Amino acid sequence: AQTVTQSQPEMSVQEAETVTLSCTYDTSENNYYLFWYKQPPSRQMILVIRQEAYKQQNATENRFSVNFQKAAKSFSLKISDSQLGDTAMYFCAFNLNRDDKIIFGKGTRLHILP
Amino acid sequence: EAGVTQFPSHSVIEKGQTVTLRCDPISGHDNLYWYRRVMGKEIKFLLHFVKESKQDESGMPNNRFLAERTGGTYSTLKVQPAELEDSGVYFCASSHLSFGGRPDTQYFGPGTRLTVL
């Protein structure tokens, strides 16, 4: 079965700090894509970052970067210099190369404190 | 470019009633997906349309749920009759058709919060 586990239901950090959100997943497939989605309080969910499993280099998008450990099936998200606008629910997810359905974790609610 | 829109944003109905949710995908997106998040649980896939055809409906919980996408544009998801366990947030997403095996990015709507009393 394909599953995603986010072990931190909720986190709070001070503005400008660095925070890391954990994610592990399980699949027996070898070709897949990993994602972090962000859902701010206004509810529109947006893609933060995407990683192809066949790429060893970790994806980065400005202040957002991932630590992808394929053997350990781990895909953590690091947010540097956190900002108030980063307050949101963050979902770790993946889908198989051969399939379109996205499999999500339960989410981590992140609070950035002023 | 307008994003994925969903209507209504909230719906409160009584058990046994019927509710219809609507999703308007991004213009030109042939793929349309429905997902659901029950409180405290993961967001779960329901089904996938390619244009007007159902590509994958493996996530539909039971035959009380009916999804349509006539004409390959907007989609509706009808729940009839609604049960208490149907409460949750229903998300719609859309994407371009992908070729060569690489799935395209899915863009999500804001969701419809359904409460069944």
PDB file of C-alpha atoms in Angstrom:
ATOM      1  CA  ALA A   1       0.000   0.000   0.000  1.00  0.00           C
ATOM      2  CA  GLN A   2       1.137   3.530  -0.733  1.00  0.00           C
ATOM      3  CA  THR A   3       1.205   5.726   2.366  1.00  0.00           C
ATOM      4  CA  VAL A   4       2.609   9.030   3.572  1.00  0.00           C
ATOM      5  CA  THR A   5       3.368   9.757   7.223  1.00  0.00           C
ATOM      6  CA  GLN A   6       3.821  13.199   8.694  1.00  0.00           C
ATOM      7  CA  SER A   7       4.810  12.750  12.327  1.00  0.00           C
ATOM      8  CA  GLN A   8       4.378  16.384  13.397  1.00  0.00           C
ATOM      9  CA  PRO A   9       0.702  17.383  13.569  1.00  0.00           C
ATOM     10  CA  GLU A  10       1.538  20.946  14.606  1.00  0.00           C
ATOM     11  CA  MET A  11       4.604  23.178  14.933  1.00  0.00           C
ATOM     12  CA  SER A  12       5.341  26.754  15.923  1.00  0.00           C
ATOM     13  CA  VAL A  13       8.488  28.757  15.235  1.00  0.00           C
ATOM     14  CA  GLN A  14       9.511  32.381  15.503  1.00  0.00           C
ATOM     15  CA  GLU A  15       9.655  34.531  12.419  1.00  0.00           C
ATOM     16  CA  ALA A  16      13.053  34.403  10.649  1.00  0.00           C
ATOM     17  CA  GLU A  17      13.909  31.001  12.105  1.00  0.00           C
ATOM     18  CA  THR A  18      14.501  27.875  10.060  1.00  0.00           C
ATOM     19  CA  VAL A  19      12.047  25.008  10.392  1.00  0.00           C
ATOM     20  CA  THR A  20      12.060  21.457   9.077  1.00  0.00           C
ATOM     21  CA  LEU A  21       8.910  19.436   8.452  1.00  0.00           C
ATOM     22  CA  SER A  22       9.280  15.666   8.432  1.00  0.00           C
ATOM     23  CA  CYS A  23       7.770  13.222   5.979  1.00  0.00           C
ATOM     24  CA  THR A  24       8.228   9.548   5.278  1.00  0.00           C
ATOM     25  CA  TYR A  25       6.443   7.521   2.652  1.00  0.00           C
ATOM     26  CA  ASP A  26       6.063   3.947   1.598  1.00  0.00           C
ATOM     27  CA  THR A  27       5.891   2.498  -1.881  1.00  0.00           C
ATOM     28  CA  SER A  28       7.345  -0.512  -3.604  1.00  0.00           C
ATOM     29  CA  GLU A  29       7.549   1.381  -6.898  1.00  0.00           C
ATOM     30  CA  ASN A  30      10.728   2.970  -8.152  1.00  0.00           C
ATOM     31  CA  ASN A  31       9.416   5.818 -10.294  1.00  0.00           C
ATOM     32  CA  TYR A  32       7.433   8.514  -8.560  1.00  0.00           C
ATOM     33  CA  TYR A  33       7.217  12.200  -7.770  1.00  0.00           C
ATOM     34  CA  LEU A  34       7.179  13.811  -4.353  1.00  0.00           C
ATOM     35  CA  PHE A  35       5.486  17.064  -3.423  1.00  0.00           C
ATOM     36  CA  TRP A  36       4.961  19.507  -0.642  1.00  0.00           C
ATOM     37  CA  TYR A  37       1.700  21.405  -0.830  1.00  0.00           C
ATOM     38  CA  LYS A  38       0.801  24.401   1.314  1.00  0.00           C
ATOM     39  CA  GLN A  39      -2.725  25.357   2.329  1.00  0.00           C
ATOM     40  CA  PRO A  40      -2.911  28.798   3.991  1.00  0.00           C
ATOM     41  CA  PRO A  41      -5.911  29.697   6.158  1.00  0.00           C
ATOM     42  CA  SER A  42      -7.713  31.013   3.036  1.00  0.00           C
ATOM     43  CA  ARG A  43      -7.817  27.335   1.941  1.00  0.00           C
ATOM     44  CA  GLN A  44      -6.404  27.402  -1.615  1.00  0.00           C
ATOM     45  CA  MET A  45      -3.806  24.650  -1.718  1.00  0.00           C
ATOM     46  CA  ILE A  46      -0.701  25.430  -3.738  1.00  0.00           C
ATOM     47  CA  LEU A  47       2.342  23.437  -4.767  1.00  0.00           C
ATOM     48  CA  VAL A  48       5.463  24.496  -2.885  1.00  0.00           C
ATOM     49  CA  ILE A  49       8.065  22.152  -4.290  1.00  0.00           C
ATOM     50  CA  ARG A  50       8.352  19.004  -6.376  1.00  0.00           C
ATOM     51  CA  GLN A  51      11.019  16.321  -6.569  1.00  0.00           C
ATOM     52  CA  GLU A  52      11.472  13.570  -9.137  1.00  0.00           C
ATOM     53  CA  ALA A  53      12.528  10.363  -7.424  1.00  0.00           C
ATOM     54  CA  TYR A  54      15.121   9.562 -10.076  1.00  0.00           C
ATOM     55  CA  LYS A  55      16.981  12.824  -9.383  1.00  0.00           C
ATOM     56  CA  GLN A  56      19.548  12.701  -6.607  1.00  0.00           C
ATOM     57  CA  GLN A  57      19.866  16.460  -6.336  1.00  0.00           C
ATOM     58  CA  ASN A  58      17.514  17.990  -3.796  1.00  0.00           C
ATOM     59  CA  ALA A  59      14.958  20.434  -5.181  1.00  0.00           C
ATOM     60  CA  THR A  60      14.994  24.051  -4.006  1.00  0.00           C
ATOM     61  CA  GLU A  61      12.572  26.937  -4.511  1.00  0.00           C
ATOM     62  CA  ASN A  62      13.844  30.155  -2.963  1.00  0.00           C
ATOM     63  CA  ARG A  63      13.551  29.708   0.821  1.00  0.00           C
ATOM     64  CA  PHE A  64      12.139  26.189   0.480  1.00  0.00           C
ATOM     65  CA  SER A  65      14.325  23.145   0.061  1.00  0.00           C
ATOM     66  CA  VAL A  66      13.955  19.424   0.545  1.00  0.00           C
ATOM     67  CA  ASN A  67      16.140  16.682   1.935  1.00  0.00           C
ATOM     68  CA  PHE A  68      15.290  13.638  -0.161  1.00  0.00           C
ATOM     69  CA  GLN A  69      16.651  10.322   1.109  1.00  0.00           C
ATOM     70  CA  LYS A  70      15.336   7.694  -1.296  1.00  0.00           C
ATOM     71  CA  ALA A  71      16.698   4.647   0.514  1.00  0.00           C
ATOM     72  CA  ALA A  72      15.140   5.814   3.760  1.00  0.00           C
ATOM     73  CA  LYS A  73      11.961   6.951   1.953  1.00  0.00           C
ATOM     74  CA  SER A  74      12.234  10.303   3.636  1.00  0.00           C
ATOM     75  CA  PHE A  75      11.317  13.678   2.160  1.00  0.00           C
ATOM     76  CA  SER A  76      11.603  16.572   4.618  1.00  0.00           C
ATOM     77  CA  LEU A  77      10.923  20.224   3.851  1.00  0.00           C
ATOM     78  CA  LYS A  78      13.140  22.999   5.165  1.00  0.00           C
ATOM     79  CA  ILE A  79      11.875  26.565   5.290  1.00  0.00           C
ATOM     80  CA  SER A  80      14.625  29.123   5.791  1.00  0.00           C
ATOM     81  CA  ASP A  81      14.097  32.636   7.123  1.00  0.00           C
ATOM     82  CA  SER A  82      10.455  31.837   7.872  1.00  0.00           C
ATOM     83  CA  GLN A  83       7.879  34.547   7.305  1.00  0.00           C
ATOM     84  CA  LEU A  84       4.413  35.184   8.721  1.00  0.00           C
ATOM     85  CA  GLY A  85       2.954  34.272   5.341  1.00  0.00           C
ATOM     86  CA  ASP A  86       4.361  30.767   5.708  1.00  0.00           C
ATOM     87  CA  THR A  87       1.695  30.022   8.321  1.00  0.00           C
ATOM     88  CA  ALA A  88      -0.322  27.216   6.763  1.00  0.00           C
ATOM     89  CA  MET A  89      -1.077  23.516   6.699  1.00  0.00           C
ATOM     90  CA  TYR A  90       1.659  21.662   4.839  1.00  0.00           C
ATOM     91  CA  PHE A  91       0.942  18.378   3.103  1.00  0.00           C
ATOM     92  CA  CYS A  92       3.562  15.934   1.977  1.00  0.00           C
ATOM     93  CA  ALA A  93       2.442  13.846  -0.987  1.00  0.00           C
ATOM     94  CA  PHE A  94       3.562  11.684  -3.882  1.00  0.00           C
ATOM     95  CA  ASN A  95       2.268  10.085  -7.022  1.00  0.00           C
ATOM     96  CA  LEU A  96       3.550   7.264  -9.133  1.00  0.00           C
ATOM     97  CA  ASN A  97       5.019   7.896 -12.544  1.00  0.00           C
ATOM     98  CA  ARG A  98       2.357   5.683 -14.084  1.00  0.00           C
ATOM     99  CA  ASP A  99      -0.558   7.201 -12.214  1.00  0.00           C
ATOM    100  CA  ASP A 100      -2.116  10.589 -11.640  1.00  0.00           C
ATOM    101  CA  LYS A 101      -3.697  10.155  -8.221  1.00  0.00           C
ATOM    102  CA  ILE A 102      -1.830  11.945  -5.461  1.00  0.00           C
ATOM    103  CA  ILE A 103      -1.376  10.254  -2.095  1.00  0.00           C
ATOM    104  CA  PHE A 104      -1.275  12.682   0.801  1.00  0.00           C
ATOM    105  CA  GLY A 105      -0.147  12.692   4.402  1.00  0.00           C
ATOM    106  CA  LYS A 106      -2.332  14.061   7.179  1.00  0.00           C
ATOM    107  CA  GLY A 107      -0.558  17.392   7.166  1.00  0.00           C
ATOM    108  CA  THR A 108       1.490  19.523   9.549  1.00  0.00           C
ATOM    109  CA  ARG A 109      -0.014  22.766  10.784  1.00  0.00           C
ATOM    110  CA  LEU A 110       2.769  25.341  10.918  1.00  0.00           C
ATOM    111  CA  HIS A 111       2.476  28.596  12.865  1.00  0.00           C
ATOM    112  CA  ILE A 112       5.013  31.359  12.299  1.00  0.00           C
ATOM    113  CA  LEU A 113       5.019  33.616  15.342  1.00  0.00           C
ATOM    114  CA  PRO A 114       5.871  37.343  15.193  1.00  0.00           C
TER     115      PRO A 114
ATOM    116  CA  GLU B   1      -5.642  33.193 -15.634  1.00  0.00           C
ATOM    117  CA  ALA B   2      -8.419  32.096 -13.280  1.00  0.00           C
ATOM    118  CA  GLY B   3      -7.660  29.211 -10.962  1.00  0.00           C
ATOM    119  CA  VAL B   4      -9.798  26.215 -10.120  1.00  0.00           C
ATOM    120  CA  THR B   5     -13.079  27.350  -8.610  1.00  0.00           C
ATOM    121  CA  GLN B   6     -15.532  25.395  -6.508  1.00  0.00           C
ATOM    122  CA  PHE B   7     -19.084  26.085  -5.483  1.00  0.00           C
ATOM    123  CA  PRO B   8     -20.428  26.298  -2.854  1.00  0.00           C
ATOM    124  CA  SER B   9     -17.681  27.059  -0.362  1.00  0.00           C
ATOM    125  CA  HIS B  10     -19.796  25.628   2.447  1.00  0.00           C
ATOM    126  CA  SER B  11     -22.835  23.382   2.515  1.00  0.00           C
ATOM    127  CA  VAL B  12     -24.789  22.222   5.540  1.00  0.00           C
ATOM    128  CA  ILE B  13     -27.432  19.580   4.917  1.00  0.00           C
ATOM    129  CA  GLU B  14     -29.340  16.982   6.864  1.00  0.00           C
ATOM    130  CA  LYS B  15     -28.778  13.280   6.611  1.00  0.00           C
ATOM    131  CA  GLY B  16     -30.752  11.843   3.734  1.00  0.00           C
ATOM    132  CA  GLN B  17     -30.715  15.009   1.652  1.00  0.00           C
ATOM    133  CA  THR B  18     -28.963  15.473  -1.677  1.00  0.00           C
ATOM    134  CA  VAL B  19     -26.095  17.850  -2.330  1.00  0.00           C
ATOM    135  CA  THR B  20     -24.341  18.734  -5.578  1.00  0.00           C
ATOM    136  CA  LEU B  21     -20.860  20.198  -5.592  1.00  0.00           C
ATOM    137  CA  ARG B  22     -19.445  21.946  -8.618  1.00  0.00           C
ATOM    138  CA  CYS B  23     -15.897  22.382  -9.870  1.00  0.00           C
ATOM    139  CA  ASP B  24     -14.707  24.616 -12.701  1.00  0.00           C
ATOM    140  CA  PRO B  25     -11.184  23.652 -13.751  1.00  0.00           C
ATOM    141  CA  ILE B  26      -8.590  25.932 -15.233  1.00  0.00           C
ATOM    142  CA  SER B  27      -9.456  26.597 -18.861  1.00  0.00           C
ATOM    143  CA  GLY B  28      -7.748  24.116 -21.166  1.00  0.00           C
ATOM    144  CA  HIS B  29      -7.088  21.510 -18.485  1.00  0.00           C
ATOM    145  CA  ASP B  30      -8.340  18.147 -19.678  1.00  0.00           C
ATOM    146  CA  ASN B  31      -7.597  16.372 -16.405  1.00  0.00           C
ATOM    147  CA  LEU B  32      -9.979  16.919 -13.517  1.00  0.00           C
ATOM    148  CA  TYR B  33      -9.722  15.243 -10.118  1.00  0.00           C
ATOM    149  CA  TRP B  34     -11.868  15.028  -7.016  1.00  0.00           C
ATOM    150  CA  TYR B  35     -10.359  14.491  -3.570  1.00  0.00           C
ATOM    151  CA  ARG B  36     -11.853  14.474  -0.092  1.00  0.00           C
ATOM    152  CA  ARG B  37     -10.481  15.206   3.353  1.00  0.00           C
ATOM    153  CA  VAL B  38     -12.415  13.876   6.307  1.00  0.00           C
ATOM    154  CA  MET B  39     -11.502  15.770   9.488  1.00  0.00           C
ATOM    155  CA  GLY B  40      -8.217  14.610  10.949  1.00  0.00           C
ATOM    156  CA  LYS B  41      -7.505  12.235   8.109  1.00  0.00           C
ATOM    157  CA  GLU B  42      -5.506  12.342   4.901  1.00  0.00           C
ATOM    158  CA  ILE B  43      -6.758  13.899   1.710  1.00  0.00           C
ATOM    159  CA  LYS B  44      -8.002  10.942  -0.326  1.00  0.00           C
ATOM    160  CA  PHE B  45      -8.376  10.584  -4.061  1.00  0.00           C
ATOM    161  CA  LEU B  46     -11.926  10.008  -5.313  1.00  0.00           C
ATOM    162  CA  LEU B  47     -11.788  10.023  -9.091  1.00  0.00           C
ATOM    163  CA  HIS B  48     -10.142  11.333 -12.228  1.00  0.00           C
ATOM    164  CA  PHE B  49     -11.685  12.584 -15.468  1.00  0.00           C
ATOM    165  CA  VAL B  50      -9.873  12.959 -18.753  1.00  0.00           C
ATOM    166  CA  LYS B  51     -12.097  15.332 -20.655  1.00  0.00           C
ATOM    167  CA  GLU B  52     -15.568  13.852 -20.175  1.00  0.00           C
ATOM    168  CA  SER B  53     -14.438  10.277 -19.534  1.00  0.00           C
ATOM    169  CA  LYS B  54     -13.835   8.705 -16.139  1.00  0.00           C
ATOM    170  CA  GLN B  55     -10.241   7.543 -16.178  1.00  0.00           C
ATOM    171  CA  ASP B  56     -10.115   6.229 -12.618  1.00  0.00           C
ATOM    172  CA  GLU B  57     -12.931   6.113 -10.088  1.00  0.00           C
ATOM    173  CA  SER B  58     -11.272   3.680  -7.703  1.00  0.00           C
ATOM    174  CA  GLY B  59     -11.556   6.098  -4.788  1.00  0.00           C
ATOM    175  CA  MET B  60     -15.312   6.621  -4.902  1.00  0.00           C
ATOM    176  CA  PRO B  61     -16.632   5.385  -1.549  1.00  0.00           C
ATOM    177  CA  ASN B  62     -19.953   3.925  -2.719  1.00  0.00           C
ATOM    178  CA  ASN B  63     -22.791   4.328  -5.174  1.00  0.00           C
ATOM    179  CA  ARG B  64     -24.259   7.282  -3.296  1.00  0.00           C
ATOM    180  CA  PHE B  65     -21.612   9.386  -5.025  1.00  0.00           C
ATOM    181  CA  LEU B  66     -22.066  10.326  -8.663  1.00  0.00           C
ATOM    182  CA  ALA B  67     -19.602  12.449 -10.597  1.00  0.00           C
ATOM    183  CA  GLU B  68     -20.177  13.885 -14.038  1.00  0.00           C
ATOM    184  CA  ARG B  69     -18.281  16.043 -16.459  1.00  0.00           C
ATOM    185  CA  THR B  70     -20.548  16.628 -19.389  1.00  0.00           C
ATOM    186  CA  GLY B  71     -18.795  18.333 -22.300  1.00  0.00           C
ATOM    187  CA  GLY B  72     -15.432  17.996 -20.636  1.00  0.00           C
ATOM    188  CA  THR B  73     -15.579  21.363 -18.889  1.00  0.00           C
ATOM    189  CA  TYR B  74     -16.959  21.721 -15.374  1.00  0.00           C
ATOM    190  CA  SER B  75     -17.717  18.759 -13.148  1.00  0.00           C
ATOM    191  CA  THR B  76     -20.340  18.016 -10.550  1.00  0.00           C
ATOM    192  CA  LEU B  77     -20.195  15.611  -7.642  1.00  0.00           C
ATOM    193  CA  LYS B  78     -23.576  14.597  -6.272  1.00  0.00           C
ATOM    194  CA  VAL B  79     -24.098  12.844  -2.965  1.00  0.00           C
ATOM    195  CA  GLN B  80     -27.489  11.187  -2.666  1.00  0.00           C
ATOM    196  CA  PRO B  81     -28.575  10.449  -0.004  1.00  0.00           C
ATOM    197  CA  ALA B  82     -25.976  12.093   2.219  1.00  0.00           C
ATOM    198  CA  GLU B  83     -24.790  10.305   5.349  1.00  0.00           C
ATOM    199  CA  LEU B  84     -23.010  11.668   8.426  1.00  0.00           C
ATOM    200  CA  GLU B  85     -19.678  10.150   7.362  1.00  0.00           C
ATOM    201  CA  ASP B  86     -19.755  12.139   4.126  1.00  0.00           C
ATOM    202  CA  SER B  87     -18.854  15.296   6.037  1.00  0.00           C
ATOM    203  CA  GLY B  88     -15.511  16.731   5.055  1.00  0.00           C
ATOM    204  CA  VAL B  89     -13.812  19.035   2.603  1.00  0.00           C
ATOM    205  CA  TYR B  90     -14.099  18.129  -1.058  1.00  0.00           C
ATOM    206  CA  PHE B  91     -11.277  19.372  -3.247  1.00  0.00           C
ATOM    207  CA  CYS B  92     -11.162  19.569  -6.979  1.00  0.00           C
ATOM    208  CA  ALA B  93      -7.933  19.784  -8.974  1.00  0.00           C
ATOM    209  CA  SER B  94      -7.083  20.099 -12.643  1.00  0.00           C
ATOM    210  CA  SER B  95      -4.045  19.694 -14.846  1.00  0.00           C
ATOM    211  CA  HIS B  96      -2.941  19.556 -18.446  1.00  0.00           C
ATOM    212  CA  LEU B  97      -2.780  16.231 -20.184  1.00  0.00           C
ATOM    213  CA  SER B  98       0.724  14.856 -19.890  1.00  0.00           C
ATOM    214  CA  PHE B  99       2.574  12.831 -22.459  1.00  0.00           C
ATOM    215  CA  GLY B 100       5.529  10.555 -22.045  1.00  0.00           C
ATOM    216  CA  GLY B 101       4.553   9.328 -18.602  1.00  0.00           C
ATOM    217  CA  ARG B 102       5.329  12.420 -16.554  1.00  0.00           C
ATOM    218  CA  PRO B 103       2.241  13.627 -14.671  1.00  0.00           C
ATOM    219  CA  ASP B 104       1.626  17.349 -14.884  1.00  0.00           C
ATOM    220  CA  THR B 105       1.208  19.589 -11.843  1.00  0.00           C
ATOM    221  CA  GLN B 106      -2.266  19.481 -10.325  1.00  0.00           C
ATOM    222  CA  TYR B 107      -3.785  22.828  -9.330  1.00  0.00           C
ATOM    223  CA  PHE B 108      -6.268  22.688  -6.501  1.00  0.00           C
ATOM    224  CA  GLY B 109      -9.419  24.619  -5.809  1.00  0.00           C
ATOM    225  CA  PRO B 110     -10.285  26.058  -2.396  1.00  0.00           C
ATOM    226  CA  GLY B 111     -12.558  23.147  -1.545  1.00  0.00           C
ATOM    227  CA  THR B 112     -16.174  22.772  -0.489  1.00  0.00           C
ATOM    228  CA  ARG B 113     -16.759  22.129   3.186  1.00  0.00           C
ATOM    229  CA  LEU B 114     -19.709  19.738   3.499  1.00  0.00           C
ATOM    230  CA  THR B 115     -21.397  19.200   6.843  1.00  0.00           C
ATOM    231  CA  VAL B 116     -24.051  16.509   7.151  1.00  0.00           C
ATOM    232  CA  LEU B 117     -26.164  16.780  10.307  1.00  0.00           C
TER     233      LEU B 117
END
